[in-house]
Structure formats: C-alpha cells, structure tokens
Amino acid sequence: MPARRDELLELLARYREGAIDEQRLLERMRDLGVDLDEEPGSDDRRVWIDLLDRYRAAEASGAETLRRWAELTSDAALAGGLRAAAAREAAHAELLAQRIAELGGEPSATIPDWMASFNAALVDPGATDEERLGAVVAQFRDVDAALAPLREKIAGCSDRLTRALLEAMCEDEEVTLRWFHRACDKLRSNDS
C-alpha cells in the first residue's frame, strides 16, 4: 500500500508541475487500481453505517445485560464494576446512534442469536457470579485478540470523527475486558 500511495503522490506532483496532462494522470491512476467511476463515499458510508449499527446494537444489549447482572449479584464490589461497565456500554450505544444519524442512517440492527443466548445465560438467576465471570473470560480469553477486529476496522476508517469515537470506545472495551479478567481471578482466589 505505501508504494501505491507514493506512486499516486508522485503522479499528483507531476500533474501539478505540468509534466503530465489530466488524461495521462487519470490513465496512470487507473493503472494503479484507483476506481475513478465509483461514487465518492456512498458505498463506504453505507458500509460504515451498517457496521456502526451492529456495534450499537451489541453495546446497547451489553449495557442492559450488565445492568441486570448488577441487580442479580449480592457482591457489592462486583455490582459496582458491572454498573460502571454498563454505563460505558450505554454511552457507546448512544454515541454510535448519534453518529449513525449524522451519517444519514437510522439505527435498526439487532444482535445475532448467539449473542442473545450468551447474554441470557449471564442474567440467568440460577447462574453464579463465578459461572458468569468465567463465561465472559472464556469468550474473551485473549483481550488483544478480542479487540483486534475492531482495531482493524479503526485502522481502515478515513472519517476522523468516526475513527476517534471508535478509538475511544476500543480503549473503554479494553478497560472493561481487563476488569472482567481481574474480577474473575479475584473471585476464584477468594473461593480457594
């Protein structure tokens, strides 16, 4: 990618200097794989709206699940951490809904069935906190690997506002996941 970018920058510089005409510039850009017939931003915008909407649905569902879990637990420290995590998730959902609207979309996504089942298990009144924490840690065993897909999307985002929102959310997600790991370790060490 850097070589292609360098070639494009060189082409633009040559065009600005008058060394090549517009027709030659366009031909060389096509040779480099630039799609000049693409409607600028329309498909990209739709793709980002859909992605943000899926994230929004997951964040809203996560917020509700964590809020309900906080009500179920008798562990005050765990309840406090769950409330804080739920507040972050709810704030993310709200920010994503706002950004979707700014991009011309309307939030409508729902969470996938596997996520609905996972969340339902976390708020099953018959489950213990150790089982719930264990399920979260098992689902997100490697925090960096869990966040890698989001980080890849962020790296490919050219919209500065969307990128900044996702970067901040990714940092929050890392805080939350690492908190879950610590809470699980603490609960398990208290049981031994």
CSV table of C-alpha atoms in Angstrom, one decimal:
chain,number,residue,atom,x,y,z
A,1,MET,CA,0.0,0.0,0.0
A,2,PRO,CA,2.7,2.6,0.8
A,3,ALA,CA,4.3,2.0,-2.7
A,4,ARG,CA,1.0,2.7,-4.4
A,5,ARG,CA,0.5,5.8,-2.2
A,6,ASP,CA,3.9,7.0,-3.1
A,7,GLU,CA,3.2,6.5,-6.8
A,8,LEU,CA,0.0,8.4,-6.6
A,9,LEU,CA,1.7,11.3,-4.8
A,10,GLU,CA,4.4,11.4,-7.4
A,11,LEU,CA,1.7,11.4,-10.2
A,12,LEU,CA,-0.1,14.3,-8.5
A,13,ALA,CA,3.1,16.2,-8.1
A,14,ARG,CA,4.0,15.7,-11.8
A,15,TYR,CA,0.4,16.8,-12.8
A,16,ARG,CA,0.7,20.0,-10.6
A,17,GLU,CA,4.1,20.8,-12.2
A,18,GLY,CA,2.5,20.4,-15.7
A,19,ALA,CA,4.7,17.4,-16.6
A,20,ILE,CA,1.6,15.3,-17.4
A,21,ASP,CA,-1.8,16.3,-18.5
A,22,GLU,CA,-5.1,15.3,-16.9
A,23,GLN,CA,-5.8,12.4,-19.3
A,24,ARG,CA,-2.4,10.8,-18.5
A,25,LEU,CA,-3.0,11.3,-14.8
A,26,LEU,CA,-6.3,9.5,-15.0
A,27,GLU,CA,-4.8,6.7,-17.1
A,28,ARG,CA,-2.0,6.1,-14.6
A,29,MET,CA,-4.4,6.3,-11.6
A,30,ARG,CA,-6.5,3.5,-13.3
A,31,ASP,CA,-3.3,1.5,-13.9
A,32,LEU,CA,-2.6,1.8,-10.2
A,33,GLY,CA,-6.1,0.4,-9.4
A,34,VAL,CA,-7.9,3.6,-8.4
A,35,ASP,CA,-11.6,3.2,-9.3
A,36,LEU,CA,-12.5,6.5,-10.8
A,37,ASP,CA,-16.0,5.6,-11.6
A,38,GLU,CA,-17.0,4.9,-8.0
A,39,GLU,CA,-19.5,7.3,-6.4
A,40,PRO,CA,-17.4,9.0,-3.8
A,41,GLY,CA,-18.2,7.8,-0.3
A,42,SER,CA,-21.7,6.5,-0.9
A,43,ASP,CA,-20.9,2.7,-0.6
A,44,ASP,CA,-18.3,3.4,2.0
A,45,ARG,CA,-20.8,5.5,4.0
A,46,ARG,CA,-23.4,2.7,3.8
A,47,VAL,CA,-20.8,0.1,4.9
A,48,TRP,CA,-19.8,2.2,7.9
A,49,ILE,CA,-23.4,2.9,8.9
A,50,ASP,CA,-24.1,-0.8,8.9
A,51,LEU,CA,-21.0,-1.6,10.9
A,52,LEU,CA,-21.7,1.2,13.4
A,53,ASP,CA,-25.3,0.0,13.8
A,54,ARG,CA,-24.2,-3.6,14.5
A,55,TYR,CA,-21.8,-2.2,17.1
A,56,ARG,CA,-24.6,0.0,18.5
A,57,ALA,CA,-26.9,-3.0,18.9
A,58,ALA,CA,-24.2,-5.0,20.7
A,59,GLU,CA,-23.3,-2.1,23.0
A,60,ALA,CA,-27.0,-1.5,23.9
A,61,SER,CA,-27.6,-5.2,24.6
A,62,GLY,CA,-24.4,-5.4,26.6
A,63,ALA,CA,-25.4,-2.4,28.7
A,64,GLU,CA,-28.8,-3.9,29.5
A,65,THR,CA,-27.2,-7.3,30.3
A,66,LEU,CA,-24.6,-5.9,32.7
A,67,ARG,CA,-27.2,-3.7,34.4
A,68,ARG,CA,-29.4,-6.7,35.0
A,69,TRP,CA,-26.4,-8.8,36.2
A,70,ALA,CA,-25.5,-6.0,38.7
A,71,GLU,CA,-29.1,-6.3,40.1
A,72,LEU,CA,-28.7,-10.1,40.5
A,73,THR,CA,-25.4,-10.2,42.3
A,74,SER,CA,-25.0,-10.0,46.1
A,75,ASP,CA,-21.4,-8.9,45.7
A,76,ALA,CA,-21.3,-5.1,46.2
A,77,ALA,CA,-17.8,-4.7,44.6
A,78,LEU,CA,-18.9,-6.8,41.5
A,79,ALA,CA,-22.1,-4.8,41.3
A,80,GLY,CA,-20.2,-1.5,41.2
A,81,GLY,CA,-17.9,-2.7,38.5
A,82,LEU,CA,-20.8,-4.0,36.5
A,83,ARG,CA,-22.7,-0.7,36.8
A,84,ALA,CA,-19.6,1.2,35.6
A,85,ALA,CA,-19.2,-1.2,32.6
A,86,ALA,CA,-22.9,-1.0,31.8
A,87,ALA,CA,-22.7,2.8,31.8
A,88,ARG,CA,-19.8,2.7,29.4
A,89,GLU,CA,-21.7,0.3,27.1
A,90,ALA,CA,-24.8,2.5,27.2
A,91,ALA,CA,-22.8,5.6,26.4
A,92,HIS,CA,-21.2,3.8,23.4
A,93,ALA,CA,-24.6,2.8,22.1
A,94,GLU,CA,-25.8,6.4,22.4
A,95,LEU,CA,-22.7,7.9,20.7
A,96,LEU,CA,-23.0,5.3,17.9
A,97,ALA,CA,-26.7,6.1,17.3
A,98,GLN,CA,-25.8,9.8,17.1
A,99,ARG,CA,-23.0,9.1,14.6
A,100,ILE,CA,-25.3,6.8,12.5
A,101,ALA,CA,-27.8,9.7,12.3
A,102,GLU,CA,-25.1,12.2,11.4
A,103,LEU,CA,-24.1,9.8,8.5
A,104,GLY,CA,-27.7,9.7,7.3
A,105,GLY,CA,-28.6,6.3,8.7
A,106,GLU,CA,-31.2,5.1,11.2
A,107,PRO,CA,-30.4,2.6,13.9
A,108,SER,CA,-32.2,-0.7,13.2
A,109,ALA,CA,-29.7,-3.6,13.8
A,110,THR,CA,-30.4,-6.3,16.3
A,111,ILE,CA,-27.9,-8.6,17.9
A,112,PRO,CA,-27.2,-12.1,16.5
A,113,ASP,CA,-28.8,-15.1,18.1
A,114,TRP,CA,-25.5,-16.3,19.6
A,115,MET,CA,-25.1,-13.0,21.4
A,116,ALA,CA,-28.7,-13.0,22.7
A,117,SER,CA,-28.2,-16.6,24.1
A,118,PHE,CA,-24.9,-15.6,25.6
A,119,ASN,CA,-26.4,-12.5,27.3
A,120,ALA,CA,-29.4,-14.5,28.5
A,121,ALA,CA,-27.1,-17.0,30.2
A,122,LEU,CA,-25.3,-14.1,32.0
A,123,VAL,CA,-28.6,-13.0,33.6
A,124,ASP,CA,-30.0,-16.4,34.3
A,125,PRO,CA,-31.0,-16.2,38.0
A,126,GLY,CA,-29.7,-19.8,38.5
A,127,ALA,CA,-26.2,-18.9,37.4
A,128,THR,CA,-23.5,-18.0,39.9
A,129,ASP,CA,-21.2,-14.9,39.6
A,130,GLU,CA,-18.3,-17.3,39.1
A,131,GLU,CA,-20.0,-19.0,36.2
A,132,ARG,CA,-21.0,-15.7,34.7
A,133,LEU,CA,-17.5,-14.2,35.0
A,134,GLY,CA,-16.0,-17.5,33.8
A,135,ALA,CA,-18.2,-17.3,30.7
A,136,VAL,CA,-17.1,-13.8,29.9
A,137,VAL,CA,-13.4,-14.6,30.4
A,138,ALA,CA,-13.8,-17.7,28.2
A,139,GLN,CA,-15.5,-15.7,25.5
A,140,PHE,CA,-12.7,-13.1,25.6
A,141,ARG,CA,-9.8,-15.1,26.8
A,142,ASP,CA,-7.2,-13.0,25.0
A,143,VAL,CA,-8.2,-9.3,25.3
A,144,ASP,CA,-5.9,-8.2,22.5
A,145,ALA,CA,-7.2,-10.8,20.1
A,146,ALA,CA,-10.8,-10.0,21.0
A,147,LEU,CA,-10.2,-6.3,20.2
A,148,ALA,CA,-8.1,-7.0,17.0
A,149,PRO,CA,-11.1,-6.9,14.6
A,150,LEU,CA,-12.3,-3.6,16.0
A,151,ARG,CA,-8.7,-2.2,15.8
A,152,GLU,CA,-8.5,-3.4,12.1
A,153,LYS,CA,-11.7,-1.5,11.3
A,154,ILE,CA,-10.4,1.6,13.0
A,155,ALA,CA,-7.2,1.4,11.0
A,156,GLY,CA,-9.3,1.4,7.8
A,157,CYS,CA,-11.5,4.3,8.8
A,158,SER,CA,-10.8,7.5,7.0
A,159,ASP,CA,-13.6,9.5,8.7
A,160,ARG,CA,-11.8,11.3,11.5
A,161,LEU,CA,-14.8,11.7,13.8
A,162,THR,CA,-15.9,8.1,13.4
A,163,ARG,CA,-12.3,6.9,13.9
A,164,ALA,CA,-11.9,9.0,17.1
A,165,LEU,CA,-15.2,7.6,18.5
A,166,LEU,CA,-14.2,4.1,17.8
A,167,GLU,CA,-10.7,4.6,19.2
A,168,ALA,CA,-12.1,5.9,22.5
A,169,MET,CA,-14.6,3.0,22.6
A,170,CYS,CA,-11.9,0.5,21.9
A,171,GLU,CA,-10.0,1.8,24.9
A,172,ASP,CA,-13.1,1.5,27.1
A,173,GLU,CA,-13.7,-2.0,25.8
A,174,GLU,CA,-10.1,-2.9,26.8
A,175,VAL,CA,-10.7,-1.5,30.3
A,176,THR,CA,-13.9,-3.4,30.7
A,177,LEU,CA,-12.5,-6.8,29.5
A,178,ARG,CA,-9.4,-6.5,31.6
A,179,TRP,CA,-11.7,-5.6,34.6
A,180,PHE,CA,-13.6,-8.8,33.9
A,181,HIS,CA,-10.4,-10.9,34.0
A,182,ARG,CA,-9.3,-9.3,37.3
A,183,ALA,CA,-12.8,-9.8,38.8
A,184,CYS,CA,-12.8,-13.4,37.8
A,185,ASP,CA,-9.3,-14.0,39.2
A,186,LYS,CA,-10.3,-12.3,42.4
A,187,LEU,CA,-13.4,-14.3,42.8
A,188,ARG,CA,-11.6,-17.6,42.1
A,189,SER,CA,-8.8,-16.7,44.6
A,190,ASN,CA,-11.4,-15.9,47.3
A,191,ASP,CA,-13.0,-19.3,46.7
A,192,SER,CA,-9.7,-21.2,47.2
